[in-house]
PDB file of C-alpha atoms in Angstrom:
ATOM      1  CA  ASP C 372      55.530 105.627 134.511  1.00 96.00           C
ATOM      2  CA  ILE C 373      54.622 109.428 134.255  1.00 97.00           C
ATOM      3  CA  GLN C 374      52.463 110.179 131.377  1.00 98.00           C
ATOM      4  CA  MET C 375      52.906 113.527 129.484  1.00 98.00           C
ATOM      5  CA  THR C 376      49.966 114.414 127.409  1.00 98.00           C
ATOM      6  CA  GLN C 377      50.149 117.567 125.133  1.00 98.00           C
ATOM      7  CA  SER C 378      47.270 119.605 123.774  1.00 97.00           C
ATOM      8  CA  PRO C 379      46.556 120.367 121.061  1.00 97.00           C
ATOM      9  CA  SER C 380      48.220 117.918 118.969  1.00 97.00           C
ATOM     10  CA  SER C 381      48.455 120.360 116.111  1.00 97.00           C
ATOM     11  CA  LEU C 382      47.663 124.038 115.829  1.00 96.00           C
ATOM     12  CA  SER C 383      47.394 126.152 112.921  1.00 97.00           C
ATOM     13  CA  ALA C 384      48.356 129.975 113.589  1.00 96.00           C
ATOM     14  CA  SER C 385      49.498 132.959 111.770  1.00 96.00           C
ATOM     15  CA  VAL C 386      52.363 135.274 112.252  1.00 96.00           C
ATOM     16  CA  GLY C 387      51.993 137.675 115.064  1.00 96.00           C
ATOM     17  CA  ASP C 388      49.514 135.256 116.927  1.00 96.00           C
ATOM     18  CA  ARG C 389      49.734 134.459 120.482  1.00 97.00           C
ATOM     19  CA  VAL C 390      49.538 130.874 121.294  1.00 97.00           C
ATOM     20  CA  THR C 391      49.533 128.519 124.372  1.00 97.00           C
ATOM     21  CA  LEU C 392      50.524 125.109 124.289  1.00 97.00           C
ATOM     22  CA  THR C 393      49.610 122.718 127.245  1.00 98.00           C
ATOM     23  CA  CYS C 394      51.260 119.812 128.769  1.00 98.00           C
ATOM     24  CA  ARG C 395      49.796 117.629 131.519  1.00 98.00           C
ATOM     25  CA  ALA C 396      51.515 114.877 133.865  1.00 98.00           C
ATOM     26  CA  SER C 397      49.921 112.000 135.197  1.00 98.00           C
ATOM     27  CA  GLN C 398      51.025 112.719 138.677  1.00 98.00           C
ATOM     28  CA  ASN C 399      52.647 115.738 140.531  1.00 97.00           C
ATOM     29  CA  ILE C 400      56.120 116.521 139.062  1.00 96.00           C
ATOM     30  CA  ALA C 401      56.766 119.910 140.727  1.00 94.00           C
ATOM     31  CA  THR C 402      58.662 122.050 138.118  1.00 92.00           C
ATOM     32  CA  TYR C 403      60.689 119.276 136.636  1.00 94.00           C
ATOM     33  CA  VAL C 404      59.791 119.960 133.036  1.00 95.00           C
ATOM     34  CA  ASN C 405      61.954 120.716 129.721  1.00 95.00           C
ATOM     35  CA  TRP C 406      60.398 122.032 126.584  1.00 96.00           C
ATOM     36  CA  TYR C 407      61.962 121.116 123.107  1.00 96.00           C
ATOM     37  CA  GLN C 408      61.516 122.712 119.643  1.00 97.00           C
ATOM     38  CA  GLN C 409      62.016 120.420 116.711  1.00 98.00           C
ATOM     39  CA  LYS C 410      62.268 121.325 113.154  1.00 97.00           C
ATOM     40  CA  PRO C 411      61.910 118.695 110.212  1.00 96.00           C
ATOM     41  CA  GLY C 412      65.145 117.100 109.516  1.00 96.00           C
ATOM     42  CA  GLU C 413      66.752 118.429 112.635  1.00 97.00           C
ATOM     43  CA  ALA C 414      67.605 117.153 116.287  1.00 98.00           C
ATOM     44  CA  PRO C 415      65.323 118.603 119.039  1.00 97.00           C
ATOM     45  CA  GLN C 416      66.654 121.699 120.956  1.00 95.00           C
ATOM     46  CA  LEU C 417      66.295 122.550 124.455  1.00 94.00           C
ATOM     47  CA  LEU C 418      63.914 125.682 124.403  1.00 92.00           C
ATOM     48  CA  ILE C 419      63.094 126.277 128.021  1.00 91.00           C
ATOM     49  CA  SER C 420      63.975 124.360 131.271  1.00 88.00           C
ATOM     50  CA  SER C 421      61.509 124.879 134.149  1.00 80.00           C
ATOM     51  CA  ILE C 422      63.968 122.815 136.256  1.00 71.00           C
ATOM     52  CA  LEU C 423      66.617 125.499 136.224  1.00 65.00           C
ATOM     53  CA  SER C 424      64.733 128.189 134.986  1.00 64.00           C
ATOM     54  CA  PHE C 425      67.035 128.165 131.955  1.00 62.00           C
ATOM     55  CA  GLN C 426      66.247 130.346 129.115  1.00 69.00           C
ATOM     56  CA  SER C 427      69.697 131.369 127.675  1.00 70.00           C
ATOM     57  CA  GLY C 428      69.585 132.895 124.232  1.00 82.00           C
ATOM     58  CA  VAL C 429      65.918 131.986 123.965  1.00 87.00           C
ATOM     59  CA  PRO C 430      63.767 135.048 122.604  1.00 90.00           C
ATOM     60  CA  THR C 431      61.546 136.777 125.219  1.00 89.00           C
ATOM     61  CA  ARG C 432      58.399 135.837 123.238  1.00 93.00           C
ATOM     62  CA  PHE C 433      58.707 132.264 124.742  1.00 93.00           C
ATOM     63  CA  SER C 434      57.586 131.863 128.247  1.00 91.00           C
ATOM     64  CA  VAL C 435      56.623 128.894 130.616  1.00 92.00           C
ATOM     65  CA  SER C 436      54.305 128.629 133.515  1.00 92.00           C
ATOM     66  CA  GLY C 437      53.003 125.652 135.820  1.00 93.00           C
ATOM     67  CA  SER C 438      53.935 123.297 138.512  1.00 93.00           C
ATOM     68  CA  GLY C 439      52.480 119.856 139.761  1.00 96.00           C
ATOM     69  CA  THR C 440      50.575 118.420 136.831  1.00 97.00           C
ATOM     70  CA  GLU C 441      49.650 121.518 134.358  1.00 97.00           C
ATOM     71  CA  PHE C 442      52.310 123.175 132.440  1.00 96.00           C
ATOM     72  CA  THR C 443      52.089 125.852 129.530  1.00 96.00           C
ATOM     73  CA  LEU C 444      54.403 127.166 126.740  1.00 95.00           C
ATOM     74  CA  SER C 445      53.451 130.487 125.592  1.00 95.00           C
ATOM     75  CA  ILE C 446      54.799 132.289 122.327  1.00 95.00           C
ATOM     76  CA  SER C 447      53.571 135.942 122.545  1.00 92.00           C
ATOM     77  CA  SER C 448      53.938 136.833 118.772  1.00 93.00           C
ATOM     78  CA  LEU C 449      54.736 133.995 116.476  1.00 96.00           C
ATOM     79  CA  GLN C 450      57.631 134.504 113.951  1.00 96.00           C
ATOM     80  CA  PRO C 451      58.025 132.411 110.803  1.00 95.00           C
ATOM     81  CA  GLU C 452      60.972 130.528 112.480  1.00 95.00           C
ATOM     82  CA  ASP C 453      58.633 129.418 115.329  1.00 96.00           C
ATOM     83  CA  PHE C 454      56.621 127.060 113.322  1.00 93.00           C
ATOM     84  CA  ALA C 455      58.007 123.587 114.494  1.00 97.00           C
ATOM     85  CA  THR C 456      56.732 120.754 116.788  1.00 98.00           C
ATOM     86  CA  TYR C 457      57.169 121.192 120.464  1.00 98.00           C
ATOM     87  CA  TYR C 458      57.771 118.462 123.011  1.00 98.00           C
ATOM     88  CA  CYS C 459      57.594 118.686 126.835  1.00 97.00           C
ATOM     89  CA  GLN C 460      59.550 116.044 128.871  1.00 97.00           C
ATOM     90  CA  GLN C 461      59.468 115.262 132.561  1.00 97.00           C
ATOM     91  CA  GLY C 462      62.705 114.786 134.477  1.00 96.00           C
ATOM     92  CA  HIS C 463      61.003 113.963 137.882  1.00 96.00           C
ATOM     93  CA  SER C 464      61.517 110.342 137.782  1.00 96.00           C
ATOM     94  CA  MET C 465      62.578 107.396 135.927  1.00 96.00           C
ATOM     95  CA  PRO C 466      61.689 106.517 133.268  1.00 97.00           C
ATOM     96  CA  ILE C 467      61.967 109.897 131.619  1.00 97.00           C
ATOM     97  CA  THR C 468      58.813 110.618 129.337  1.00 98.00           C
ATOM     98  CA  PHE C 469      58.081 113.040 126.496  1.00 98.00           C
ATOM     99  CA  GLY C 470      54.691 114.232 125.397  1.00 98.00           C
ATOM    100  CA  GLN C 471      53.577 113.332 121.939  1.00 98.00           C
ATOM    101  CA  GLY C 472      54.278 116.625 120.750  1.00 98.00           C
ATOM    102  CA  THR C 473      52.287 119.622 119.397  1.00 98.00           C
ATOM    103  CA  ARG C 474      52.938 120.771 115.621  1.00 98.00           C
ATOM    104  CA  LEU C 475      52.526 124.214 115.197  1.00 97.00           C
ATOM    105  CA  GLU C 476      51.686 125.248 111.509  1.00 96.00           C
ATOM    106  CA  ILE C 477      51.364 128.238 109.405  1.00 90.00           C
ATOM    107  CA  LYS C 478      47.625 129.180 108.893  1.00 89.00           C
TER     108      LYS C 478
ATOM    109  CA  GLN F 469      81.405 124.687 122.238  1.00 93.00           C
ATOM    110  CA  ASP F 470      79.788 121.914 123.790  1.00 96.00           C
ATOM    111  CA  GLN F 471      78.901 119.136 121.188  1.00 98.00           C
ATOM    112  CA  LEU F 472      77.888 115.539 120.724  1.00 98.00           C
ATOM    113  CA  VAL F 473      78.252 113.407 117.627  1.00 98.00           C
ATOM    114  CA  GLU F 474      76.675 109.925 117.303  1.00 98.00           C
ATOM    115  CA  SER F 475      77.976 107.250 114.884  1.00 98.00           C
ATOM    116  CA  GLY F 476      77.408 103.643 114.190  1.00 98.00           C
ATOM    117  CA  GLY F 477      73.788 103.767 112.627  1.00 97.00           C
ATOM    118  CA  GLY F 478      73.196 101.744 109.635  1.00 97.00           C
ATOM    119  CA  VAL F 479      70.933  99.336 107.761  1.00 98.00           C
ATOM    120  CA  VAL F 480      70.913  95.775 109.474  1.00 98.00           C
ATOM    121  CA  GLN F 481      68.576  92.755 109.325  1.00 98.00           C
ATOM    122  CA  PRO F 482      66.076  91.697 112.081  1.00 98.00           C
ATOM    123  CA  GLY F 483      67.926  89.800 115.085  1.00 97.00           C
ATOM    124  CA  MET F 484      71.083  91.557 114.451  1.00 98.00           C
ATOM    125  CA  SER F 485      73.225  93.694 116.863  1.00 98.00           C
ATOM    126  CA  LEU F 486      74.577  97.295 116.298  1.00 98.00           C
ATOM    127  CA  ARG F 487      76.598  99.493 118.646  1.00 98.00           C
ATOM    128  CA  LEU F 488      76.212 103.317 118.533  1.00 98.00           C
ATOM    129  CA  SER F 489      78.702 105.674 119.844  1.00 98.00           C
ATOM    130  CA  CYS F 490      78.456 109.338 121.051  1.00 98.00           C
ATOM    131  CA  THR F 491      81.570 111.260 121.353  1.00 98.00           C
ATOM    132  CA  ALA F 492      81.620 114.369 123.127  1.00 98.00           C
ATOM    133  CA  SER F 493      83.859 117.636 122.900  1.00 97.00           C
ATOM    134  CA  GLY F 494      83.916 121.191 124.341  1.00 97.00           C
ATOM    135  CA  PHE F 495      83.087 120.105 128.060  1.00 97.00           C
ATOM    136  CA  THR F 496      84.311 117.989 130.764  1.00 97.00           C
ATOM    137  CA  PHE F 497      82.700 114.527 129.735  1.00 97.00           C
ATOM    138  CA  GLY F 498      83.187 112.789 133.382  1.00 97.00           C
ATOM    139  CA  HIS F 499      80.839 115.713 134.907  1.00 97.00           C
ATOM    140  CA  TYR F 500      77.761 114.599 133.237  1.00 97.00           C
ATOM    141  CA  SER F 501      74.935 112.137 132.779  1.00 98.00           C
ATOM    142  CA  PHE F 502      73.998 111.168 129.276  1.00 98.00           C
ATOM    143  CA  TYR F 503      70.816 109.897 127.690  1.00 98.00           C
ATOM    144  CA  TRP F 504      69.940 108.267 124.426  1.00 98.00           C
ATOM    145  CA  VAL F 505      66.577 109.232 122.871  1.00 98.00           C
ATOM    146  CA  ARG F 506      65.039 107.685 119.558  1.00 98.00           C
ATOM    147  CA  GLN F 507      62.523 108.790 117.100  1.00 98.00           C
ATOM    148  CA  ALA F 508      60.754 106.613 114.712  1.00 98.00           C
ATOM    149  CA  PRO F 509      60.000 108.028 111.213  1.00 97.00           C
ATOM    150  CA  GLY F 510      57.081 110.554 111.438  1.00 96.00           C
ATOM    151  CA  LYS F 511      56.663 109.871 115.318  1.00 98.00           C
ATOM    152  CA  GLY F 512      57.727 111.609 118.411  1.00 98.00           C
ATOM    153  CA  LEU F 513      60.559 111.202 120.931  1.00 98.00           C
ATOM    154  CA  ASP F 514      61.069 108.293 122.961  1.00 98.00           C
ATOM    155  CA  TRP F 515      63.467 107.815 125.865  1.00 98.00           C
ATOM    156  CA  VAL F 516      65.730 104.733 125.597  1.00 98.00           C
ATOM    157  CA  ALA F 517      68.381 104.728 128.285  1.00 98.00           C
ATOM    158  CA  GLY F 518      70.119 107.032 130.600  1.00 98.00           C
ATOM    159  CA  ILE F 519      73.647 106.684 132.324  1.00 98.00           C
ATOM    160  CA  SER F 520      75.062 108.584 135.282  1.00 97.00           C
ATOM    161  CA  TYR F 521      78.388 110.686 135.335  1.00 97.00           C
ATOM    162  CA  ASP F 522      80.483 107.587 136.576  1.00 95.00           C
ATOM    163  CA  GLY F 523      78.562 105.096 134.741  1.00 96.00           C
ATOM    164  CA  SER F 524      77.498 103.506 138.125  1.00 96.00           C
ATOM    165  CA  GLU F 525      73.924 104.162 137.659  1.00 97.00           C
ATOM    166  CA  THR F 526      71.835 102.994 134.492  1.00 97.00           C
ATOM    167  CA  HIS F 527      68.158 103.083 133.572  1.00 97.00           C
ATOM    168  CA  TYR F 528      66.267 101.820 130.674  1.00 97.00           C
ATOM    169  CA  ALA F 529      62.866 102.180 128.960  1.00 97.00           C
ATOM    170  CA  GLU F 530      60.910  99.049 130.273  1.00 95.00           C
ATOM    171  CA  SER F 531      60.241  97.562 126.890  1.00 93.00           C
ATOM    172  CA  LEU F 532      64.068  97.532 126.015  1.00 94.00           C
ATOM    173  CA  LYS F 533      65.362  96.117 129.216  1.00 88.00           C
ATOM    174  CA  GLY F 534      67.496  93.075 128.256  1.00 90.00           C
ATOM    175  CA  ARG F 535      68.285  94.035 124.613  1.00 97.00           C
ATOM    176  CA  PHE F 536      69.805  97.476 124.981  1.00 98.00           C
ATOM    177  CA  THR F 537      72.849  98.207 127.226  1.00 98.00           C
ATOM    178  CA  ILE F 538      74.151 101.823 127.756  1.00 98.00           C
ATOM    179  CA  SER F 539      77.951 102.447 128.848  1.00 98.00           C
ATOM    180  CA  ARG F 540      80.609 105.060 128.648  1.00 98.00           C
ATOM    181  CA  ASP F 541      84.118 105.307 128.651  1.00 98.00           C
ATOM    182  CA  ASN F 542      85.333 108.636 130.215  1.00 97.00           C
ATOM    183  CA  SER F 543      88.849 108.247 128.733  1.00 97.00           C
ATOM    184  CA  ARG F 544      87.373 108.490 125.438  1.00 98.00           C
ATOM    185  CA  ASN F 545      84.607 110.987 126.018  1.00 98.00           C
ATOM    186  CA  THR F 546      82.283 108.387 124.347  1.00 98.00           C
ATOM    187  CA  VAL F 547      78.901 107.164 125.607  1.00 98.00           C
ATOM    188  CA  TYR F 548      77.651 103.778 124.111  1.00 98.00           C
ATOM    189  CA  LEU F 549      74.415 101.999 122.958  1.00 98.00           C
ATOM    190  CA  GLN F 550      74.614  98.142 122.470  1.00 98.00           C
ATOM    191  CA  MET F 551      71.671  97.113 120.759  1.00 98.00           C
ATOM    192  CA  ASP F 552      70.913  93.475 120.425  1.00 98.00           C
ATOM    193  CA  SER F 553      68.166  91.245 118.807  1.00 97.00           C
ATOM    194  CA  LEU F 554      66.998  94.143 116.598  1.00 98.00           C
ATOM    195  CA  THR F 555      63.375  94.474 115.273  1.00 97.00           C
ATOM    196  CA  VAL F 556      61.899  96.502 112.661  1.00 98.00           C
ATOM    197  CA  GLU F 557      60.165  98.210 115.461  1.00 97.00           C
ATOM    198  CA  ASP F 558      63.638  99.628 116.632  1.00 98.00           C
ATOM    199  CA  THR F 559      63.901 101.645 113.313  1.00 98.00           C
ATOM    200  CA  ALA F 560      64.634 105.120 114.269  1.00 98.00           C
ATOM    201  CA  VAL F 561      66.828 107.915 114.435  1.00 98.00           C
ATOM    202  CA  TYR F 562      68.813 107.712 117.576  1.00 98.00           C
ATOM    203  CA  TYR F 563      69.914 110.948 119.409  1.00 98.00           C
ATOM    204  CA  CYS F 564      72.545 111.142 122.244  1.00 98.00           C
ATOM    205  CA  ALA F 565      71.873 114.072 124.709  1.00 98.00           C
ATOM    206  CA  ARG F 566      73.611 115.514 127.698  1.00 97.00           C
ATOM    207  CA  ALA F 567      71.930 115.733 130.920  1.00 96.00           C
ATOM    208  CA  GLY F 568      73.232 117.055 134.113  1.00 92.00           C
ATOM    209  CA  ALA F 569      75.257 115.952 136.877  1.00 91.00           C
ATOM    210  CA  ARG F 570      72.395 114.098 137.957  1.00 91.00           C
ATOM    211  CA  LEU F 571      70.147 111.629 135.966  1.00 92.00           C
ATOM    212  CA  LEU F 572      67.081 113.455 136.930  1.00 93.00           C
ATOM    213  CA  ARG F 573      65.955 116.966 137.557  1.00 91.00           C
ATOM    214  CA  SER F 574      68.378 118.634 134.953  1.00 90.00           C
ATOM    215  CA  ARG F 575      67.870 120.274 131.406  1.00 89.00           C
ATOM    216  CA  VAL F 576      68.909 118.280 128.626  1.00 93.00           C
ATOM    217  CA  ASP F 577      71.187 120.126 126.245  1.00 93.00           C
ATOM    218  CA  PRO F 578      72.818 119.664 123.962  1.00 96.00           C
ATOM    219  CA  TRP F 579      71.630 117.069 121.507  1.00 98.00           C
ATOM    220  CA  GLY F 580      73.654 115.167 118.794  1.00 98.00           C
ATOM    221  CA  PRO F 581      72.356 115.392 115.219  1.00 98.00           C
ATOM    222  CA  GLY F 582      71.303 111.673 115.502  1.00 98.00           C
ATOM    223  CA  THR F 583      72.322 108.627 113.590  1.00 98.00           C
ATOM    224  CA  LEU F 584      69.670 106.442 111.647  1.00 98.00           C
ATOM    225  CA  VAL F 585      69.203 102.882 112.445  1.00 98.00           C
ATOM    226  CA  ALA F 586      67.152 100.863 109.905  1.00 98.00           C
ATOM    227  CA  VAL F 587      66.081  97.337 110.758  1.00 98.00           C
ATOM    228  CA  THR F 588      64.795  95.545 107.542  1.00 96.00           C
ATOM    229  CA  SER F 589      65.025  92.300 106.004  1.00 93.00           C
TER     230      SER F 589
END
């Protein structure tokens, strides 16, 4: 199975900060990564798909980069609604696997 | 609007069975693959199973093989998850999510709101 490792596990930041979340795959997965945002009590929502460069309706402050085994999700200027947990997911091969999540908290 | 709604969750005792349903609306159901993903209380996301657009291909998390079965009825726009021999470790919110035409290499969106399964004696 492909392991997805996210870092950091949690992050405290302030409104207006720029943050970068990292996701590492245990083997080469090209660009087959999806990123999700989950708020407490809610279902995960697709944020950005590197697979199809899908970013419809997502604020431009969110961006992704990477290929192979290392991927990043950046938020250029944190807004109050961005404080949530973020998950990466590989769609390269079965079984589908998720990272353990990065919890983004308000400082 | 593309939408998924799960149902069938509840409180059951260890060793019992439960069948979850995921009903879709707003799009052509038979064109898409689907996943079940679960989330134990306070934990992260765990992929459970996936089924291709026509039901000919299914995949499972290794630890769940033999106990869980995913299926679909394209005439009812519904995906199912049959869960047998439930244990307390199966306690979680279960989400249904739409993948692409292929099981792999696609975005996964939308997700349903989830249904809670609690296994307790």
